[in-house]
Tab-separated table of C-alpha atoms in Angstrom:
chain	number	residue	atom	x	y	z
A	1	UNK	CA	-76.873	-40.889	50.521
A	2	UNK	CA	-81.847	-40.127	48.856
A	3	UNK	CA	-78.174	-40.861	50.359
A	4	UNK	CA	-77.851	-41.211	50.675
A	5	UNK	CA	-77.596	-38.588	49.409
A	6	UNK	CA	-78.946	-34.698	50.980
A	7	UNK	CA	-79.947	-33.078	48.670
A	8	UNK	CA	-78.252	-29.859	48.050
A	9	UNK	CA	-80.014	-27.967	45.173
A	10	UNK	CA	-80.178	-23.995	44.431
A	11	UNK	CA	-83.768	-23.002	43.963
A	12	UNK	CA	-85.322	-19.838	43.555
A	13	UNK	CA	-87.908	-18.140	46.089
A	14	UNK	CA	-88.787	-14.869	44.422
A	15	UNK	CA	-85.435	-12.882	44.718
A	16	UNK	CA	-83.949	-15.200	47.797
A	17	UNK	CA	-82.385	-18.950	46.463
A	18	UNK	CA	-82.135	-21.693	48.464
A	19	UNK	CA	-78.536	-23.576	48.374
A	20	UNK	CA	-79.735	-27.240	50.717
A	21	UNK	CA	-81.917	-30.117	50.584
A	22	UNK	CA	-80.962	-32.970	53.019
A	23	UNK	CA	-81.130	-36.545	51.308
A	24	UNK	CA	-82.934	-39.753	52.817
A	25	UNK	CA	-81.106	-41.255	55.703
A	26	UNK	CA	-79.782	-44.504	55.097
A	27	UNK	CA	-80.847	-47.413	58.039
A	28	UNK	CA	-80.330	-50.227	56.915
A	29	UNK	CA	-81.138	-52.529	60.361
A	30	UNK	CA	-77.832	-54.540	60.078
A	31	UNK	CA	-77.923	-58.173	61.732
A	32	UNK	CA	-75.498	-60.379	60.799
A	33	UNK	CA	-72.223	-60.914	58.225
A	34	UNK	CA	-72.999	-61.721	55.118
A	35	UNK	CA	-76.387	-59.189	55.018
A	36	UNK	CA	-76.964	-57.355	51.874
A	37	UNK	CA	-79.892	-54.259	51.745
A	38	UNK	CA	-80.788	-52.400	48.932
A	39	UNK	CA	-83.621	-49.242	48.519
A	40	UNK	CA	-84.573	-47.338	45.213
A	41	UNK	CA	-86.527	-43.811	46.538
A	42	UNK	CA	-88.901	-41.165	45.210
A	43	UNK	CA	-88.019	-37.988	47.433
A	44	UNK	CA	-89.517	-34.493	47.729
A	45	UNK	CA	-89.075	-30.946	49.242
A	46	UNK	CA	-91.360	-27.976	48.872
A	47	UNK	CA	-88.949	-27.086	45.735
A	48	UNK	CA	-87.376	-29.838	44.422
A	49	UNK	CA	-88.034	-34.240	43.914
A	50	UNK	CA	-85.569	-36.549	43.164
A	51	UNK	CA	-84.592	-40.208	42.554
A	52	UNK	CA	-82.141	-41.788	45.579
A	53	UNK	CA	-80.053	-45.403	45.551
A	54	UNK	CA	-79.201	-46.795	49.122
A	55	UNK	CA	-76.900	-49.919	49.132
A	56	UNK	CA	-75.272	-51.403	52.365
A	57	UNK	CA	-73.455	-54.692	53.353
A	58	UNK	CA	-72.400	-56.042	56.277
A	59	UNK	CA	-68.861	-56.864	56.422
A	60	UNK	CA	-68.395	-58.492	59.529
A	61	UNK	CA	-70.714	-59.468	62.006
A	62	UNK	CA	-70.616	-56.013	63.404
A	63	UNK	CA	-69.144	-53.670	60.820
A	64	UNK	CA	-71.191	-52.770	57.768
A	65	UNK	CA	-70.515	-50.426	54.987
A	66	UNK	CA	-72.723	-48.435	52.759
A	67	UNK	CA	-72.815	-45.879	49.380
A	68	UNK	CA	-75.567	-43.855	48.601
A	69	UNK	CA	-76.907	-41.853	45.676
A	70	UNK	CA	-79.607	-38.433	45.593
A	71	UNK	CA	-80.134	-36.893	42.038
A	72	UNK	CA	-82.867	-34.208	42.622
A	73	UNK	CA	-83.891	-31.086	40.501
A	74	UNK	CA	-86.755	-28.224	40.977
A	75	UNK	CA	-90.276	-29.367	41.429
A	76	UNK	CA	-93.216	-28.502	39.757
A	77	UNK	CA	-94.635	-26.418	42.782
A	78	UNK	CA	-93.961	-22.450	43.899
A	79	UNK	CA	-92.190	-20.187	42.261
A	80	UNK	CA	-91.036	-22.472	39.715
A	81	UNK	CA	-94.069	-23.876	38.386
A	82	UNK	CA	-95.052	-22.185	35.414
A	83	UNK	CA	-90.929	-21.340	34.522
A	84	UNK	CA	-89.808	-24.569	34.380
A	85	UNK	CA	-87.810	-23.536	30.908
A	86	UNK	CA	-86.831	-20.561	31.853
A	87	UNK	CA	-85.337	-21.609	35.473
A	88	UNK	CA	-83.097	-24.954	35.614
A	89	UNK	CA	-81.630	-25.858	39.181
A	90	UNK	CA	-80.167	-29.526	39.909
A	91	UNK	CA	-78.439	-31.338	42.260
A	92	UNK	CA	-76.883	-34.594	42.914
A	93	UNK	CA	-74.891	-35.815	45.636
A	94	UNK	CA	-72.892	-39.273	46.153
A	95	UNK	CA	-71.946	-40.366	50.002
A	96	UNK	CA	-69.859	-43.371	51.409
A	97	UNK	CA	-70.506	-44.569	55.308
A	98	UNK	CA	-68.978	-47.103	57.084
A	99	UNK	CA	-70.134	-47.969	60.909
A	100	UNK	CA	-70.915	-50.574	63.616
A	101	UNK	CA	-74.020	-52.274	64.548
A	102	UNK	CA	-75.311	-54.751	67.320
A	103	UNK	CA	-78.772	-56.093	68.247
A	104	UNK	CA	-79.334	-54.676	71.166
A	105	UNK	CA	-82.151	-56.406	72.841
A	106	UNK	CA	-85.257	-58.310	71.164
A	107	UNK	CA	-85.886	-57.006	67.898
A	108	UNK	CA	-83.932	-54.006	68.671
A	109	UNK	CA	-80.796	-52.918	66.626
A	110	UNK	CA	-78.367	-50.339	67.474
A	111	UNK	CA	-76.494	-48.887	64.332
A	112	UNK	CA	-74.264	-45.665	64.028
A	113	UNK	CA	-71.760	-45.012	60.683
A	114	UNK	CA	-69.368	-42.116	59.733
A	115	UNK	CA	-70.419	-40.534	56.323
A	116	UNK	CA	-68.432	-38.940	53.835
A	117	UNK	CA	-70.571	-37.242	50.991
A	118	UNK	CA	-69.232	-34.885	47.948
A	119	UNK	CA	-71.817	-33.334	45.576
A	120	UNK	CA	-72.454	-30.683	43.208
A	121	UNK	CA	-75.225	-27.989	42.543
A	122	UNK	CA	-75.624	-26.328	39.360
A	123	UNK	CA	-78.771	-23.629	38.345
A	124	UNK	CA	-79.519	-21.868	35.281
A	125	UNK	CA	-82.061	-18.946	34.972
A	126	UNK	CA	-83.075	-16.953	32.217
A	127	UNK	CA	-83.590	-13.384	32.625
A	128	UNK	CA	-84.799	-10.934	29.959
A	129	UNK	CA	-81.368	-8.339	30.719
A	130	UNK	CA	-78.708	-10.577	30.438
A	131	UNK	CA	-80.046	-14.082	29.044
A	132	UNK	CA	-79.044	-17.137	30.753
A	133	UNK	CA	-77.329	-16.457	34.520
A	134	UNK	CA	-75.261	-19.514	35.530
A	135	UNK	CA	-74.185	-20.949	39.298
A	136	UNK	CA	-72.488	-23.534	40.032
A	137	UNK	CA	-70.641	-25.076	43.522
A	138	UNK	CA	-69.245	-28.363	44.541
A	139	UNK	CA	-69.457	-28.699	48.563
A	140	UNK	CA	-68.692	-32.165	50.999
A	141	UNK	CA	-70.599	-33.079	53.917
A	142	UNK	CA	-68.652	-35.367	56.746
A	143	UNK	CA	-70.527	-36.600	59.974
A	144	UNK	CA	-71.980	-39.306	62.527
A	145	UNK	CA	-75.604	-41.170	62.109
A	146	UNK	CA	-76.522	-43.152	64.999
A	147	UNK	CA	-79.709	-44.947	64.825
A	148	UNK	CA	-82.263	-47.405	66.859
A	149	UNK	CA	-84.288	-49.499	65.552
A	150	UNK	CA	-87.858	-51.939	66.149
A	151	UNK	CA	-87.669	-54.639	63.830
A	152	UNK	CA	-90.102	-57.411	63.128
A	153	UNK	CA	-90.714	-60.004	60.247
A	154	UNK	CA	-92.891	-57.467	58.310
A	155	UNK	CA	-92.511	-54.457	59.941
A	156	UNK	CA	-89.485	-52.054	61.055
A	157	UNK	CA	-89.885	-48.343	62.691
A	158	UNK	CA	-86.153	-46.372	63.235
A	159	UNK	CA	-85.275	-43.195	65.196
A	160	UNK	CA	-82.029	-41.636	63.625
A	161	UNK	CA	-80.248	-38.394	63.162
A	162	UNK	CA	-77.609	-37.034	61.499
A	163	UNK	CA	-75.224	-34.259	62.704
A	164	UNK	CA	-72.763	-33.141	59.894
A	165	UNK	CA	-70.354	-30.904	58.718
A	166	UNK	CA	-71.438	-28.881	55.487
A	167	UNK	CA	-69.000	-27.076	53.212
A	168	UNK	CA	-69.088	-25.185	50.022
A	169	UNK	CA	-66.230	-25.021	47.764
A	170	UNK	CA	-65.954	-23.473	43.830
A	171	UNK	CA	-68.661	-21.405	44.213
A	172	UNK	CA	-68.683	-19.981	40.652
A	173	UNK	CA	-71.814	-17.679	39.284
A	174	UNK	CA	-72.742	-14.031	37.031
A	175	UNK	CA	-71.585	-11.349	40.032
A	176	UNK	CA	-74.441	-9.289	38.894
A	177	UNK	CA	-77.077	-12.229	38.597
A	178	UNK	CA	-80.313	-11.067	40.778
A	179	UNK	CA	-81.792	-14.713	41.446
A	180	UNK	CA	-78.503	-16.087	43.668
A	181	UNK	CA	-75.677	-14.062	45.210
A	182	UNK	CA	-71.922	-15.511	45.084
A	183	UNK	CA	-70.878	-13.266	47.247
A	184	UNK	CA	-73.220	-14.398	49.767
A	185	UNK	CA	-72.064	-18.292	49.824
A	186	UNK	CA	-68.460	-17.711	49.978
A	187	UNK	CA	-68.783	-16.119	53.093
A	188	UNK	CA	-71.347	-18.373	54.581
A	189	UNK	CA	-70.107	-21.551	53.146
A	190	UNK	CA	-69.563	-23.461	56.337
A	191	UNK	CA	-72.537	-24.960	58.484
A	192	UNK	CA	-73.314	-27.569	61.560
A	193	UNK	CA	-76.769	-29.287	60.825
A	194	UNK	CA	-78.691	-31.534	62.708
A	195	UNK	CA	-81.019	-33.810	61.173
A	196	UNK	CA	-83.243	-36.659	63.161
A	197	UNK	CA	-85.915	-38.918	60.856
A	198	UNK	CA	-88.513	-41.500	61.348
A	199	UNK	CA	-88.456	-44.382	59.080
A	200	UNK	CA	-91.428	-46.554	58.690
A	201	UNK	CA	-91.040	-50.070	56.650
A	202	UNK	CA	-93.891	-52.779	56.116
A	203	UNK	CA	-94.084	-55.530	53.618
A	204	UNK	CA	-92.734	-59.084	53.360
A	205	UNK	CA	-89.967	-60.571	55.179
A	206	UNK	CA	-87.396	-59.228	52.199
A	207	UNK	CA	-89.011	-56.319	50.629
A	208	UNK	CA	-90.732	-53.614	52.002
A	209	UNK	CA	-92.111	-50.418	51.195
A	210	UNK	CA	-90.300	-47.322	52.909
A	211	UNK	CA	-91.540	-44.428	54.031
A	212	UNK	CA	-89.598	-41.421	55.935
A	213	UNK	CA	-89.331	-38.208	56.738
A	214	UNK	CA	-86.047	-35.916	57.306
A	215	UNK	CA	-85.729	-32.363	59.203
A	216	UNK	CA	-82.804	-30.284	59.077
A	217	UNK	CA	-82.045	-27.899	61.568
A	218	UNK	CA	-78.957	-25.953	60.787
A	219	UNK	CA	-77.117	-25.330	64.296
A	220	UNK	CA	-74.803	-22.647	62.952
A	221	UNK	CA	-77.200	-19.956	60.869
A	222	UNK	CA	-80.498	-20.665	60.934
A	223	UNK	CA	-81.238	-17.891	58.555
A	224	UNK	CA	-79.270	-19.969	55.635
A	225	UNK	CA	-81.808	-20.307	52.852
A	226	UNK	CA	-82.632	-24.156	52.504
A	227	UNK	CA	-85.394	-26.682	52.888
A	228	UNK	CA	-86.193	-27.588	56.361
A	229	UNK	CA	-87.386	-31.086	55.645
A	230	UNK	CA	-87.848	-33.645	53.157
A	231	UNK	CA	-90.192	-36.757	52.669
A	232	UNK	CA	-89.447	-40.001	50.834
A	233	UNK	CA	-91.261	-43.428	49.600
A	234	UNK	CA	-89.661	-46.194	48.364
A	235	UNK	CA	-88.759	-49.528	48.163
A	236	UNK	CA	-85.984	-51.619	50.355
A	237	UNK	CA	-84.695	-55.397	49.374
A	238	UNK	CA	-83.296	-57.409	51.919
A	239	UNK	CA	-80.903	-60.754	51.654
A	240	UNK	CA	-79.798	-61.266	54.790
A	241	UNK	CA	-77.946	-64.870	55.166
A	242	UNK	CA	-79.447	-66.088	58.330
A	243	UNK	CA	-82.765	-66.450	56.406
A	244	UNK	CA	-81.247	-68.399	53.608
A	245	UNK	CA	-80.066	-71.389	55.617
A	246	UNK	CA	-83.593	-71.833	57.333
């Protein structure tokens, strides 16, 4: 899900817009049935920040499910800093995972899940020709996260990527707008990406501050206008059964 979540949002880079921001990763170092994590984030791109919700439980004691949330919008650096009323681009995404985990050795857990995000974009730019131009597109996002992790009492590390299917769908916008280009997306709205991440916890035993950092390397064009990487800092709550009867 932060996501998740991705994000996806459509900013502006002088006359070239940028239609992707990946979303935190969601690790969530599953041990045992019963276990319950959840994270609130503060994430940011060059372009954009946003607000993420990660949520996963453990089902069995090696299945675990998960739902994530990324709402992000255009930052307050670049090209958009001093047009912040004039230029309007926002994003949000929701994503659903379900997968298998297994301690693998001594404080080592293995994890991988199958995510299924949908999302939409939406951007709004005023221009002094034809007033407001408006774009809009809803796209999905399917793939595989595998993870390995070093957990201790009060400190985790993970090593994780993400490969995924990413596809655009409703792609609606002005046809003579100069800041984004319809045409463009609908006939590059299809993309393999590739995203590893580092993810750095430390705190108490149930709730630790989170820090990570996301690169996305698109494997099918890697000319398509979109952020290369994001960074994130948050928070992650822990109730994980096994504790509770000590």
């Amino acid at each position: 899900m932060k996501t998740i979540i991705f994000l996806i949002a459509v900013l502006s880079l002088g006359c070239s817009p940028e239609y992707y921001v990946p979303n935190s990763q969601n690790v969530p170092i599953m041990k045992a049935k019963g276990q319950t994590n959840f994270g609130v984030a503060y994430n940011e791109s060059e372009y954009t920040n946003g607000f993420e919700i990660q949520t996963a439980h453990a089902i069995s004691d090696y299945i675990a499910l998960q739902f994530n949330g990324d709402w992000v919008k255009n930052g307050n650096g670049g090209y958009l800093s001093d047009s912040s009323d004039d230029y309007k681009a926002t994003g949000r995404i929701l994503e659903i995972g379900a997968g298998y985990f297994n301690k693998i050795a001594h404080h080592f857990v293995f994890e991988t899940y199958g995510l299924l995000c949908f999302g939409k974009l939406d951007l709004k730019n005023y221009t002094d020709e034809s007033g407001y131009d408006n774009f809009s597109a809803k796209f999905n996002r399917i793939g595989i996260q595998p993870s390995i992790s070093y957990s201790r009492k009060y400190f985790s590390t993970s090593l994780s990527s993400r490969l995924v299917h990413l596809k655009y769908k409703d792609i609606n916008g002005d046809d003579n707008a100069t800041n984004y280009d319809v045409a463009y997306l609908k006939a590059n709205n299809a993309f393999w990406l590739f995203e590893p991440a580092l993810t750095i916890r430390a705190g108490l035993e149930n709730f630790k501050l989170q820090l990570q950092y996301v690169y996305s390397l698109n494997l099918t064009d890697s000319s398509f206008p979109q952020q290369k990487d994001i960074i994130s800092l948050g928070v992650k709550i822990n109730i994980d059964p096994t504790n509770l009867k000590k």
